[in-house]
mmCIF file of C-alpha atoms and ligand atoms in Angstrom:
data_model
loop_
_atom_site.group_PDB
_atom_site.id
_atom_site.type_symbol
_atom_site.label_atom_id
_atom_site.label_comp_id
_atom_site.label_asym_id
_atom_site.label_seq_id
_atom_site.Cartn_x
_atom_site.Cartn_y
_atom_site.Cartn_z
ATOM 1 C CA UNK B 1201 15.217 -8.665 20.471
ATOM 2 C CA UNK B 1202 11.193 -8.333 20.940
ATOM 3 C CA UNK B 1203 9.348 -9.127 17.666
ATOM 4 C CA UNK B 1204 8.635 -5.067 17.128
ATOM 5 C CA UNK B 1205 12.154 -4.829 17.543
ATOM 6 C CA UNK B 1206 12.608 -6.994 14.732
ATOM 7 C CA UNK B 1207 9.890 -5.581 12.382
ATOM 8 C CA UNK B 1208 11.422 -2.312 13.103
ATOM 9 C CA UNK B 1209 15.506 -3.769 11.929
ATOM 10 C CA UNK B 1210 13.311 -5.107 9.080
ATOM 11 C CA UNK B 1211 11.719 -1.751 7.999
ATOM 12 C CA UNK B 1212 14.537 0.229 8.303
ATOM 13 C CA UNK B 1213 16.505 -2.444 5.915
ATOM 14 C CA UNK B 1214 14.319 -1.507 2.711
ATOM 15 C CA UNK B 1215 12.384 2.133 3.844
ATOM 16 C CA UNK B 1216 9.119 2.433 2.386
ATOM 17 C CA UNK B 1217 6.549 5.378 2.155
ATOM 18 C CA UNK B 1218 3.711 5.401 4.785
ATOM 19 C CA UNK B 1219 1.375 8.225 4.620
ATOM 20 C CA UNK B 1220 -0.687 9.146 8.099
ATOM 21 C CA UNK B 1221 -3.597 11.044 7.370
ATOM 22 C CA UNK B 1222 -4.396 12.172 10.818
ATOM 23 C CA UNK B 1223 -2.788 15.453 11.029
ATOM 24 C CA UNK B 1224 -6.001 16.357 13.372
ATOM 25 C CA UNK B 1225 -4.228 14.425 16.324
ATOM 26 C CA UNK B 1226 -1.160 15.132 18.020
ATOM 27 C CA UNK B 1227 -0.273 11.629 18.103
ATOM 28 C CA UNK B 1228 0.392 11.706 14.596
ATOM 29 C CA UNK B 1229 2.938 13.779 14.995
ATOM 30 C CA UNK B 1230 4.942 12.858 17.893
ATOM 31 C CA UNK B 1231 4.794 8.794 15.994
ATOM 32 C CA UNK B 1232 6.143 10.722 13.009
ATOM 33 C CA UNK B 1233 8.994 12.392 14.771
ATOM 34 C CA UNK B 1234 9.949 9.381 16.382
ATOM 35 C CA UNK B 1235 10.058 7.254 13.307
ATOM 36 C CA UNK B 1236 11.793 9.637 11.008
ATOM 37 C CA UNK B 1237 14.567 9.628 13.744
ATOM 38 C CA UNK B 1238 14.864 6.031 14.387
ATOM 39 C CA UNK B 1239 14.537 5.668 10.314
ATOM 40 C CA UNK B 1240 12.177 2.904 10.304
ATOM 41 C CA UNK B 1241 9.730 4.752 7.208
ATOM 42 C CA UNK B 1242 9.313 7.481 5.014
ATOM 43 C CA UNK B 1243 6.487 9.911 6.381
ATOM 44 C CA UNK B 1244 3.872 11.520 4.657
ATOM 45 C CA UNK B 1245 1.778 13.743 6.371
ATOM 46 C CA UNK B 1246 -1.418 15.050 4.747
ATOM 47 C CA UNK B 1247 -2.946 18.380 6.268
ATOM 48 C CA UNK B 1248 -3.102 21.491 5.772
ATOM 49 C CA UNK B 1249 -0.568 24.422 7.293
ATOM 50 C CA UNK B 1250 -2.578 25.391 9.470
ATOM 51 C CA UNK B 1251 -3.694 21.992 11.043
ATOM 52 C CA UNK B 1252 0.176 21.120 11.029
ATOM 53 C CA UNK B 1253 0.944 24.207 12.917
ATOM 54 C CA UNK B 1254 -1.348 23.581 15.416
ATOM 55 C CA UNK B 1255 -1.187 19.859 16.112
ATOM 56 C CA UNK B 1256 2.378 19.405 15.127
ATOM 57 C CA UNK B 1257 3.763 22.779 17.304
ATOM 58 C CA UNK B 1258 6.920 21.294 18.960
ATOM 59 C CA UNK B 1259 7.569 17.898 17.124
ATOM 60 C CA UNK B 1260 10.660 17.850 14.518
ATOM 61 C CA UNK B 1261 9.377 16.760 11.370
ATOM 62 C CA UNK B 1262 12.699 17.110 9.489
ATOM 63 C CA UNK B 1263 12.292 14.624 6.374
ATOM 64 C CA UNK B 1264 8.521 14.397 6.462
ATOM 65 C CA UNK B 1265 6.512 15.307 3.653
ATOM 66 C CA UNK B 1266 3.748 17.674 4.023
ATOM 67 C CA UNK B 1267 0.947 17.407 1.934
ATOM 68 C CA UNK B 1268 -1.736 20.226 1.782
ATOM 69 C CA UNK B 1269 -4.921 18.415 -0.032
ATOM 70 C CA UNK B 1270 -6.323 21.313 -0.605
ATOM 71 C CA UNK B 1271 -3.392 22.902 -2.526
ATOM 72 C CA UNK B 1272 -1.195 19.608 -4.006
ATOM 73 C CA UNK B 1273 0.243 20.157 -7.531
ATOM 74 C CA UNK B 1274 -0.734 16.368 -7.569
ATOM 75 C CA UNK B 1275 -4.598 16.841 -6.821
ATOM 76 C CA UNK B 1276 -5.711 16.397 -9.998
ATOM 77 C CA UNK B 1277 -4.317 13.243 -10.773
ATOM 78 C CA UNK B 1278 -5.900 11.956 -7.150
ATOM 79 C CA UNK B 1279 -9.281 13.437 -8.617
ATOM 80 C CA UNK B 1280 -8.990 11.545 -11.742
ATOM 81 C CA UNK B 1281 -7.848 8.002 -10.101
ATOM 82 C CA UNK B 1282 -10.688 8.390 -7.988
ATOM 83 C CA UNK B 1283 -13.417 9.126 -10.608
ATOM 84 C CA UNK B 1284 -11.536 6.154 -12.925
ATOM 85 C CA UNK B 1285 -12.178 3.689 -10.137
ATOM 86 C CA UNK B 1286 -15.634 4.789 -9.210
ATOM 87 C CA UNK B 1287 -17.158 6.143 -12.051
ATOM 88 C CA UNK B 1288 -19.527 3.194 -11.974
ATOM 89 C CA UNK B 1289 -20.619 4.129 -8.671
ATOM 90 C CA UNK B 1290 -22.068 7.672 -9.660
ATOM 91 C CA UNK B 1291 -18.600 9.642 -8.564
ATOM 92 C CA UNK B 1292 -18.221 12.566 -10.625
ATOM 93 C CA UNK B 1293 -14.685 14.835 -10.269
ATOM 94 C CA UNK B 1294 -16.456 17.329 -7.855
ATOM 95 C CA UNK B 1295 -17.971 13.979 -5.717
ATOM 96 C CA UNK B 1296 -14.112 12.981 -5.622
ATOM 97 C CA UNK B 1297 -12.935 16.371 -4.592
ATOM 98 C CA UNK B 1298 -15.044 16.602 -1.875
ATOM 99 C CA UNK B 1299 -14.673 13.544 -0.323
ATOM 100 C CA UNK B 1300 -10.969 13.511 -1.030
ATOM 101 C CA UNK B 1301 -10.791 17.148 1.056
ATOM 102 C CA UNK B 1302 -13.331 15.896 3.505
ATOM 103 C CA UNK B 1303 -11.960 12.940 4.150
ATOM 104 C CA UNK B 1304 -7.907 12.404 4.283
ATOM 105 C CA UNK B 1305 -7.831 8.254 3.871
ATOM 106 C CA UNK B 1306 -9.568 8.893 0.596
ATOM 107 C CA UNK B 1307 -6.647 11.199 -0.602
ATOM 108 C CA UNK B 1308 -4.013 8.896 1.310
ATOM 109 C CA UNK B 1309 -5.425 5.813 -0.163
ATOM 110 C CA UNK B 1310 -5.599 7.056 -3.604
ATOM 111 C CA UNK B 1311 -1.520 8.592 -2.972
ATOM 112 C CA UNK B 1312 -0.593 4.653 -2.920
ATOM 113 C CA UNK B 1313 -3.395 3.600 -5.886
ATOM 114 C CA UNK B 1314 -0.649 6.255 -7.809
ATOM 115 C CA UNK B 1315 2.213 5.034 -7.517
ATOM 116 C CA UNK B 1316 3.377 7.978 -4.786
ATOM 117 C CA UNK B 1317 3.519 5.896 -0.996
ATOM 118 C CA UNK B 1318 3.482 2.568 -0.274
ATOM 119 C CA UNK B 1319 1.121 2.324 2.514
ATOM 120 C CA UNK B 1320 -0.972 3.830 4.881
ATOM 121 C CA UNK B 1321 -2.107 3.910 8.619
ATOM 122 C CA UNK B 1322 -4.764 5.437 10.366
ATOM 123 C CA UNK B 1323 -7.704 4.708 13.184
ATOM 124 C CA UNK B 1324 -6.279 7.098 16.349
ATOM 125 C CA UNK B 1325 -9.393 9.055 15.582
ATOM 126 C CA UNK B 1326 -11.597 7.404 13.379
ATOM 127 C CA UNK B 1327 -13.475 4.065 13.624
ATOM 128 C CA UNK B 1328 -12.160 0.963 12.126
ATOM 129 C CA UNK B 1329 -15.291 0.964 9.335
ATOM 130 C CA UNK B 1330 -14.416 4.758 8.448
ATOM 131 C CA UNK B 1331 -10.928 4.268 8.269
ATOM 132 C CA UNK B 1332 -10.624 0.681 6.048
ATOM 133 C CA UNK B 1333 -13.991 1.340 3.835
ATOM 134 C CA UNK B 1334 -11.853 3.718 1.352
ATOM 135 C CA UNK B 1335 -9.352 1.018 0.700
ATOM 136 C CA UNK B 1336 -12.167 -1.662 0.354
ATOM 137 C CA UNK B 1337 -13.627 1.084 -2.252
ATOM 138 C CA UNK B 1338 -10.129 2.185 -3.593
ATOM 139 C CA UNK B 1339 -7.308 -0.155 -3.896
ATOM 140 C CA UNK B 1340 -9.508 -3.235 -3.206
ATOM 141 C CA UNK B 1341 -8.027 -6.871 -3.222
ATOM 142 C CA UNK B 1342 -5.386 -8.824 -3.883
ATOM 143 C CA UNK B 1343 -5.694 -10.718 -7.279
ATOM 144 C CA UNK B 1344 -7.399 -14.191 -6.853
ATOM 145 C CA UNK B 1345 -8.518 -12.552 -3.258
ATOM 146 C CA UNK B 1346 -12.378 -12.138 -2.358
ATOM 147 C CA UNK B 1347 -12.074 -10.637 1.069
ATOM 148 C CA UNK B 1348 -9.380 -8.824 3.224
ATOM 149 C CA UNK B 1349 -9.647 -9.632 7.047
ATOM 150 C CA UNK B 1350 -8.009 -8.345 10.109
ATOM 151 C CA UNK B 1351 -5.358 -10.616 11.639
ATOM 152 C CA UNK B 1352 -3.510 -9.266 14.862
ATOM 153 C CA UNK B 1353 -0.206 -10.039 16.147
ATOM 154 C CA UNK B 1354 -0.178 -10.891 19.802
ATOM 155 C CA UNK B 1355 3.032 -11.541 22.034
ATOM 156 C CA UNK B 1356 2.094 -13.139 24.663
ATOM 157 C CA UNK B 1357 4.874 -12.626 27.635
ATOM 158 C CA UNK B 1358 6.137 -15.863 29.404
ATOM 159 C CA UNK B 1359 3.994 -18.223 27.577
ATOM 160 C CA UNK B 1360 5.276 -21.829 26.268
ATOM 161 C CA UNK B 1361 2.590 -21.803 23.671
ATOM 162 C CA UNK B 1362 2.257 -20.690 20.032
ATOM 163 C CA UNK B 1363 5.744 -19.586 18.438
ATOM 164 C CA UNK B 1364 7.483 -18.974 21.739
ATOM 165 C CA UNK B 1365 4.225 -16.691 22.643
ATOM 166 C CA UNK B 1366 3.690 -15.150 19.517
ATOM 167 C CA UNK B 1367 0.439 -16.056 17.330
ATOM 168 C CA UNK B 1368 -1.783 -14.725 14.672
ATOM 169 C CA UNK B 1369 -5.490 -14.141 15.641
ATOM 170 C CA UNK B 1370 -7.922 -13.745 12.736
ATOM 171 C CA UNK B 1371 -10.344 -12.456 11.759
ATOM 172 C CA UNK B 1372 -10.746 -10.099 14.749
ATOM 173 C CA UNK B 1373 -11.813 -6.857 13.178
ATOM 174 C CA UNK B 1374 -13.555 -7.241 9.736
ATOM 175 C CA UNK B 1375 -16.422 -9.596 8.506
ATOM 176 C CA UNK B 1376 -19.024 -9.597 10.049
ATOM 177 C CA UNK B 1377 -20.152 -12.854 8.214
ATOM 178 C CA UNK B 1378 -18.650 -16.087 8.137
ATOM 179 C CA UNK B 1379 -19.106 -19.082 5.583
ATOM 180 C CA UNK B 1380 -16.733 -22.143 4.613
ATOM 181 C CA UNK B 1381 -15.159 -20.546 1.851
ATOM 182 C CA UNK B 1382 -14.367 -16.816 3.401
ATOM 183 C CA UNK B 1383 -12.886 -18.692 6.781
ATOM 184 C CA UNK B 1384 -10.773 -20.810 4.299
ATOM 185 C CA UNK B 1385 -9.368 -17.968 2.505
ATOM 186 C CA UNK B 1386 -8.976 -16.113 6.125
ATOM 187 C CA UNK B 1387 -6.909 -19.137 7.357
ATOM 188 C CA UNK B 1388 -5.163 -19.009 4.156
ATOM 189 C CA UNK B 1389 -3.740 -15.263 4.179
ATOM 190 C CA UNK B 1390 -3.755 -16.135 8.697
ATOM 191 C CA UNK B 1391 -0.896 -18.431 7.555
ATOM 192 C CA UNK B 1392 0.858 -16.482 4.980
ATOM 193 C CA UNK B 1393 0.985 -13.434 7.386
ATOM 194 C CA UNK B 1394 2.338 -15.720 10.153
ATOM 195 C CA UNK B 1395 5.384 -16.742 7.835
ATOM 196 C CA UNK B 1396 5.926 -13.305 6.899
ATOM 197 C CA UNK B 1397 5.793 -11.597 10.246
ATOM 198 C CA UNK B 1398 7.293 -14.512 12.452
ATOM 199 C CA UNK B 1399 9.618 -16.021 9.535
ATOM 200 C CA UNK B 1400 8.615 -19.713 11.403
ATOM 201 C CA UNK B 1401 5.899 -22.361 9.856
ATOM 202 C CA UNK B 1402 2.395 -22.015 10.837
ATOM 203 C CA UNK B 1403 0.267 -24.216 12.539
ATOM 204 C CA UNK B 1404 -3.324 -23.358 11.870
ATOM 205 C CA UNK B 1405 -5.761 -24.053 14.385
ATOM 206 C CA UNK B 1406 -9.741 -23.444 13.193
ATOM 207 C CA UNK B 1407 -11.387 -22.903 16.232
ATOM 208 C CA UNK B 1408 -14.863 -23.784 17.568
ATOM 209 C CA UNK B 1409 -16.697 -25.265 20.810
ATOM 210 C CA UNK B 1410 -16.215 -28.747 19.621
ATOM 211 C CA UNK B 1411 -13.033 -30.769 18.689
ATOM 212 C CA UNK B 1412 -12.994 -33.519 15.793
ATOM 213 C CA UNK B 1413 -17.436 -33.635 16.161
ATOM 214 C CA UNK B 1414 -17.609 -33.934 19.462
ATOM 215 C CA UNK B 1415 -20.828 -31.331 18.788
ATOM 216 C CA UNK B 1416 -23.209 -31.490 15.797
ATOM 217 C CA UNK B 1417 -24.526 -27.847 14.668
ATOM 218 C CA UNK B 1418 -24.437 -26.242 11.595
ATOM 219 C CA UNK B 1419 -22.109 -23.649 13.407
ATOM 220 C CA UNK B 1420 -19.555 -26.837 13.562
ATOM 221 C CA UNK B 1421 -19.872 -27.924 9.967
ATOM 222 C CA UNK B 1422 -19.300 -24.587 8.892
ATOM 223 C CA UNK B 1423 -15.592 -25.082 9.959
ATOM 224 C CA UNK B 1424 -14.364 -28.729 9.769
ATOM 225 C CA UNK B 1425 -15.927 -27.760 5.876
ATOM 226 C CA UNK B 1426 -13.589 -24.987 5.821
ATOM 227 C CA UNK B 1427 -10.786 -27.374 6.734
ATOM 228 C CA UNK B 1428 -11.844 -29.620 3.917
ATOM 229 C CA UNK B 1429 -11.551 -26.913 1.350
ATOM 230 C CA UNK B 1430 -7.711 -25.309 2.880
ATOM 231 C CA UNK B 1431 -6.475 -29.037 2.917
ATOM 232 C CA UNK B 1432 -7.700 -29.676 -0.482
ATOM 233 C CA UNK B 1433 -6.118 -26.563 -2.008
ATOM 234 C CA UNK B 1434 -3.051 -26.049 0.208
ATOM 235 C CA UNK B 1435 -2.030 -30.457 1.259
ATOM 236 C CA UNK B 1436 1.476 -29.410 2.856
ATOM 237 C CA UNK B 1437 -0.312 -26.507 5.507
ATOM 238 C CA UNK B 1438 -0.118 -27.332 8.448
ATOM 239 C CA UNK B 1439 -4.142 -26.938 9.268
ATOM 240 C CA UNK B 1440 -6.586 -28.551 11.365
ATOM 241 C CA UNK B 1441 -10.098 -28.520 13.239
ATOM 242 C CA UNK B 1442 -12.161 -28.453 14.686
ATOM 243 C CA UNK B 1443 -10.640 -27.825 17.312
ATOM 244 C CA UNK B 1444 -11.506 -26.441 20.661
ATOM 245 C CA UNK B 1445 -8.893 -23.968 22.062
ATOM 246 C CA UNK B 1446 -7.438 -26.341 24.665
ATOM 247 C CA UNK B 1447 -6.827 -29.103 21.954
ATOM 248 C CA UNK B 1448 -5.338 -26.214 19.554
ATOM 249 C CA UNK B 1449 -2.671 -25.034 22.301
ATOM 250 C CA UNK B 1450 -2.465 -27.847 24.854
ATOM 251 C CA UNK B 1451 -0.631 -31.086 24.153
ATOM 252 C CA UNK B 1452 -1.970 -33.343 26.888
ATOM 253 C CA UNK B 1453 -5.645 -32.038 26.008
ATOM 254 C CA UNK B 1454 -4.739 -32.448 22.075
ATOM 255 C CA UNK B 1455 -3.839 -36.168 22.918
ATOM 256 C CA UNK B 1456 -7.278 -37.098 24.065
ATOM 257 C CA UNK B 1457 -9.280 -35.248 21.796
ATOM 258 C CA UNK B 1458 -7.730 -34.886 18.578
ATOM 259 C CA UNK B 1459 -4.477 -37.794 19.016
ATOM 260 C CA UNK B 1460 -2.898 -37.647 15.693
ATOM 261 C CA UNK B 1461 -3.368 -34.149 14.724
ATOM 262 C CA UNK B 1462 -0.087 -31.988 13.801
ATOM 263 C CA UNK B 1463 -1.393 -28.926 14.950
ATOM 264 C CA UNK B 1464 -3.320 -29.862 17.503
ATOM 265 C CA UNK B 1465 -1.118 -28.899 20.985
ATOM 266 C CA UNK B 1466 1.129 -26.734 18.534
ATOM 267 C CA UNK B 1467 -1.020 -24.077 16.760
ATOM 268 C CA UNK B 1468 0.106 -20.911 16.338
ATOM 269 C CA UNK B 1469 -2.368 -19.085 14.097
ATOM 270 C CA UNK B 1470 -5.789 -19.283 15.643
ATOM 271 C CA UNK B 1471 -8.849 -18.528 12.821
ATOM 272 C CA UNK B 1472 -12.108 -18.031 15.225
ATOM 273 C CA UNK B 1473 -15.187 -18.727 14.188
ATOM 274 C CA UNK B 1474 -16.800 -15.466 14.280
ATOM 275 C CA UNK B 1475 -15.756 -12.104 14.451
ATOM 276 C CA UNK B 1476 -17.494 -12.013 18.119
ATOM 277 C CA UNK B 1477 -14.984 -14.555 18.680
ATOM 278 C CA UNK B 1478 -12.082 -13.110 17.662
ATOM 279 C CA UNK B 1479 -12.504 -9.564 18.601
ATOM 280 C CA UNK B 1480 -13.128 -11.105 22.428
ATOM 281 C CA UNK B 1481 -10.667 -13.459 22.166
ATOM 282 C CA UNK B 1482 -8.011 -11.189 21.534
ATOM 283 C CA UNK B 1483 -8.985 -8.424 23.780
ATOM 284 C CA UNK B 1484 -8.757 -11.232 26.981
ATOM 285 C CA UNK B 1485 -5.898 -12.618 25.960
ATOM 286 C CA UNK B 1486 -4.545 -8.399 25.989
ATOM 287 C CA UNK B 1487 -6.084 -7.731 28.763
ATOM 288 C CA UNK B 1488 -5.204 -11.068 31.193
ATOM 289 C CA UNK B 1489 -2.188 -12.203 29.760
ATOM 290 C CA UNK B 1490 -0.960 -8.489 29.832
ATOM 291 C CA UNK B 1491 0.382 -9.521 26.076
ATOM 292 C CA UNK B 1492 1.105 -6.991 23.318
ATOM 293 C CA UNK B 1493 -1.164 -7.004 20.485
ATOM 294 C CA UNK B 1494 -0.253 -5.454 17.243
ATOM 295 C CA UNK B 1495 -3.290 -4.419 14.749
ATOM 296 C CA UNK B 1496 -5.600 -5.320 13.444
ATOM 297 C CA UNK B 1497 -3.245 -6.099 10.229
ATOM 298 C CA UNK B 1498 -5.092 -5.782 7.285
ATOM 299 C CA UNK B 1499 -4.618 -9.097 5.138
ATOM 300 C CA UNK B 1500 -5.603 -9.136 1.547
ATOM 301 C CA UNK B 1501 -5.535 -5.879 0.360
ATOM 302 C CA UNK B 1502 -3.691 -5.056 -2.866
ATOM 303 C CA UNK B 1503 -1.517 -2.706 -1.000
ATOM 304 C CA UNK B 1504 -1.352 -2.193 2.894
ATOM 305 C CA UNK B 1505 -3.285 -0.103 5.230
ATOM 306 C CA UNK B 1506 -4.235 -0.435 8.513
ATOM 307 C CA UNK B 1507 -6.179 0.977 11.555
ATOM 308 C CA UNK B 1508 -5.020 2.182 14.581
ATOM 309 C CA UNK B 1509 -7.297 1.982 17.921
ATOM 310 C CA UNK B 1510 -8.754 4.902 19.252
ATOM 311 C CA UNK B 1511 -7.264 4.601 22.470
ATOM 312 C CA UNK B 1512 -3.288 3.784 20.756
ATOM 313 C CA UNK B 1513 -0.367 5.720 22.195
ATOM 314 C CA UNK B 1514 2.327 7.408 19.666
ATOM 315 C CA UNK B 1515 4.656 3.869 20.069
ATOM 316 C CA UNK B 1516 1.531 1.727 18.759
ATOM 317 C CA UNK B 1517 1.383 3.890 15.562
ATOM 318 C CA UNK B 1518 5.154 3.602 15.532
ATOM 319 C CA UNK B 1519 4.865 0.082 15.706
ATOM 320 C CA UNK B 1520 1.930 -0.049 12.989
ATOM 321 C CA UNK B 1521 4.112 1.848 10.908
ATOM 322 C CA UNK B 1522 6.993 -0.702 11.036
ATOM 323 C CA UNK B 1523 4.355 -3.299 10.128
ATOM 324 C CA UNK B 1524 2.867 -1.660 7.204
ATOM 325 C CA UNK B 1525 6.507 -0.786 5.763
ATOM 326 C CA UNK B 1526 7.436 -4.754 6.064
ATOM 327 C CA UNK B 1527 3.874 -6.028 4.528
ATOM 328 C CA UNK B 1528 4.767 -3.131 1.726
ATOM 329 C CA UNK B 1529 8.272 -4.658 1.352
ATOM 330 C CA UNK B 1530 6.803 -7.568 0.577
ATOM 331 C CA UNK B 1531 3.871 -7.297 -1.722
HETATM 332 N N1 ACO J 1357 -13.200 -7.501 1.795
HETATM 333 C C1 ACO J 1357 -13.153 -6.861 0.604
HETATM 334 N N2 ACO J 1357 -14.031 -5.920 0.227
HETATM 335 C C2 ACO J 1357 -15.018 -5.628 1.088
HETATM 336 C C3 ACO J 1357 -15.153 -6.256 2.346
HETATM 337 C C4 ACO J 1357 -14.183 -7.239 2.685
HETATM 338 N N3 ACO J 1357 -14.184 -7.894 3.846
HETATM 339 N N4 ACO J 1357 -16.237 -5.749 2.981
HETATM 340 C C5 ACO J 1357 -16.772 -4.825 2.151
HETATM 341 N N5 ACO J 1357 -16.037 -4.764 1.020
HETATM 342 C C6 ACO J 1357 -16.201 -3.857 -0.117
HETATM 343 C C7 ACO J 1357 -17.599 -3.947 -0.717
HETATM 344 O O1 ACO J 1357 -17.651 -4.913 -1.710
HETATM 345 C C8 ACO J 1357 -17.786 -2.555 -1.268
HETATM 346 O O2 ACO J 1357 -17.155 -2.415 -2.499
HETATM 347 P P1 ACO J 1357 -17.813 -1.452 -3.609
HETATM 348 O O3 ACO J 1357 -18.110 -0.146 -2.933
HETATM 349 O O4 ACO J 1357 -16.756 -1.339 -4.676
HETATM 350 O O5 ACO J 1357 -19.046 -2.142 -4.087
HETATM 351 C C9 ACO J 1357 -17.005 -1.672 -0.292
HETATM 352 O O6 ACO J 1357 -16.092 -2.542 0.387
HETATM 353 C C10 ACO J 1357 -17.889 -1.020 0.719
HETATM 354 O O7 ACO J 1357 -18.668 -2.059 1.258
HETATM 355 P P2 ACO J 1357 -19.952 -1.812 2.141
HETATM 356 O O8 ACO J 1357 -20.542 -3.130 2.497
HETATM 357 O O9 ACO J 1357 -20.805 -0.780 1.526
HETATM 358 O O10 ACO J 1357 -19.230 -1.128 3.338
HETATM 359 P P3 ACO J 1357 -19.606 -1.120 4.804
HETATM 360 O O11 ACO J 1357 -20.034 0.218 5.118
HETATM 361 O O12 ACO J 1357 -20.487 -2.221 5.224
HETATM 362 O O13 ACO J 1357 -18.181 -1.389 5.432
HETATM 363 C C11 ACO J 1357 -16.764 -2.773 6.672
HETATM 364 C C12 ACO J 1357 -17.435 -2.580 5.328
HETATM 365 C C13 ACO J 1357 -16.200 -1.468 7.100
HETATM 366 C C14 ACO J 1357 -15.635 -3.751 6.554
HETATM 367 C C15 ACO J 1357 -17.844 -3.331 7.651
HETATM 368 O O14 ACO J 1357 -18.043 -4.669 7.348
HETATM 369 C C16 ACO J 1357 -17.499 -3.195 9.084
HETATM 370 O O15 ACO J 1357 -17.760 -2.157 9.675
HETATM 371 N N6 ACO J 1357 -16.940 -4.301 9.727
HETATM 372 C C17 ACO J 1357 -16.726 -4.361 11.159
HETATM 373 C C18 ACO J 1357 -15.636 -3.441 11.589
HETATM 374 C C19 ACO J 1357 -15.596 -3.376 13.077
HETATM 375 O O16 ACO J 1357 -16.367 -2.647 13.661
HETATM 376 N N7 ACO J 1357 -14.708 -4.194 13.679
HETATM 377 C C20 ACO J 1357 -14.603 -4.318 15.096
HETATM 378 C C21 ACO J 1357 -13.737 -3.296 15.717
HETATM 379 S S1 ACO J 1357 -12.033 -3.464 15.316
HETATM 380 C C22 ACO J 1357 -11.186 -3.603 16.814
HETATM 381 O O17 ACO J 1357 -11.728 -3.787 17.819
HETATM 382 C C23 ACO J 1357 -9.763 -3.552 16.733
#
């Protein structure tokens, strides 16, 4: 079994509620049709009739739920979530309104902030910044959690590396800054997703152009301090750098530049340095290795949303689905 396979067997074993906001793309749809009948979520849809006759003509949506925001018995109590959360920030009922009908991730985001779905997924026609700024603003992060990041899941076919080709990549779609203390905490929820996602141990790799000090820059510092500050908090995670990438994956490179290390040779949850980094890094490895790449998963939200790319087929929101429903199972 592939490892969407096995997300998928794990979704359907405890269903969840995943609203899709995106009635204004026929993708939407024909991922909804297909997961209701392979029974891998509960769908909501939010639109309104006449945007779900148009872009849903054709698909059998038997078992979704329709929502109309601008005619949901349940509005009000969206309205009032809203303007309890961000009252502080000037949002007044009518603000909330507006945006909410404006702007479906708003009303999806605050359908799981209620109590009424347990996660959402969106992106197939909106940019990653539009579609994950409402649940920065609305359900924010996990307690004891400063920032969420973007991990993705790539499969990497016939490789002898990582978990039998599989590997987290983080941060690939988020921050845009990087100190000690935010890569920590991204290596930090880079592992936890790894065990939750691959069920094996993870090996933490945090990457860089030098391995062990073999450069000096402040650049370099930044990580091996970020090391310091996982291994201090965390002493039985498997975590080391800095490492270049051939140490991280390769043994016989790992044995002359970083002899000793237990991840070195072995990782299989690569933190980059940058977001540059990882949003490149993950798009070769796509591209030349031909390997799947599920995300970017959202890590250290309170509840679970996450983007689609523009250019994803009705299978990749399928899969996305699957994903969200498992991270839901388990938070
Ligand atoms: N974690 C938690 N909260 C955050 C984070 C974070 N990483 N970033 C911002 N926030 C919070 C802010 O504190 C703020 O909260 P508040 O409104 O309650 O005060 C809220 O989110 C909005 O923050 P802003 O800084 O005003 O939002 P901004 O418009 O800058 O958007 C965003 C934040 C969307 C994450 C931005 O940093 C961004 O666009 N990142 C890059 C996304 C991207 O383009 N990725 C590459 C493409 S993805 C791909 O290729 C697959």
């Amino acid at each position: 079994m592939g490892f969407i396979d096995e997300i998928k067997a794990k979704a359907k074993a405890d269903k969840k509620t995943i609203v899709l906001p995106e009635s204004m793309d026929k993708r939407t749809f024909d991922a909804a049709e297909k997961i209701l009948k392979e029974g891998i979520a509960n769908i909501v849809i939010i639109g309104t009739p006449e945007e779900i006759a148009k872009n849903g003509e054709g698909y059998d949506l038997t078992g979704a739920i329709l929502v109309d925001p601008f005619n949901d018995p349940n509005k009000q109590k969206y309205i009032d979530k809203f303007v309890e959360l961000r009252a502080k920030k000037g949002v007044t009922p009518e603000a909330a309104k507006e945006q909410m009908e404006k702007d479906y991730m708003y009303y999806a985001c605050l359908m799981c902030k209620c109590g009424d779905a347990d996660g959402v997924v969106s992106g197939a026609c909106h940019s990653t910044g539009n579609t994950i700024r409402p649940a920065l603003q609305l359900l924010k992060t996990k307690p004891g959690i400063n920032s969420v990041s973007g991990f993705f899941l790539m499969e990497v076919p016939d490789c002898e590396f990582g978990e039998n080709g599989l590997f987290v990549f983080a941060d690939c779609a988020v921050n845009t800054d990087f100190d000690s203390p935010k890569l920590a905490e991204i290596a930090e929820l880079s592992a936890e997703s790894f065990r939750s996602f691959v069920g094996a141990e993870p090996k933490v790799a945090m990457l860089s152009y030098s391995t062990m000090g073999s450069a000096k820059h402040d650049d370099v510092t930044k990580v091996a301090d970020a090391v310091k500050l996982v291994k201090e908090k965390h002493p039985d995670l498997a975590i080391d750098g800095e490492l270049q990438l051939d140490a991280a994956l390769v043994q016989s490179v790992a044995d002359l530049k970083a002899p000793g290390s237990k991840v070195a040779g072995h990782a299989n949850t690569l933190v980059f340095p940058s977001l540059e980094a990882g949003n490149i890094g993950y798009k070769l490895v796509q591209r030349l290795a031909k390997a799947n790449a599920y995300g970017p998963v959202l890590q250290g939200l309170s509840m679970p949303v996450n983007d689609l790319s523009r250019g994803c087929y009705a299978d990749d929101i399928v899969g996305v689905v699957a994903m969200t429903a498992v991270q839901a199972q388990v938070q």
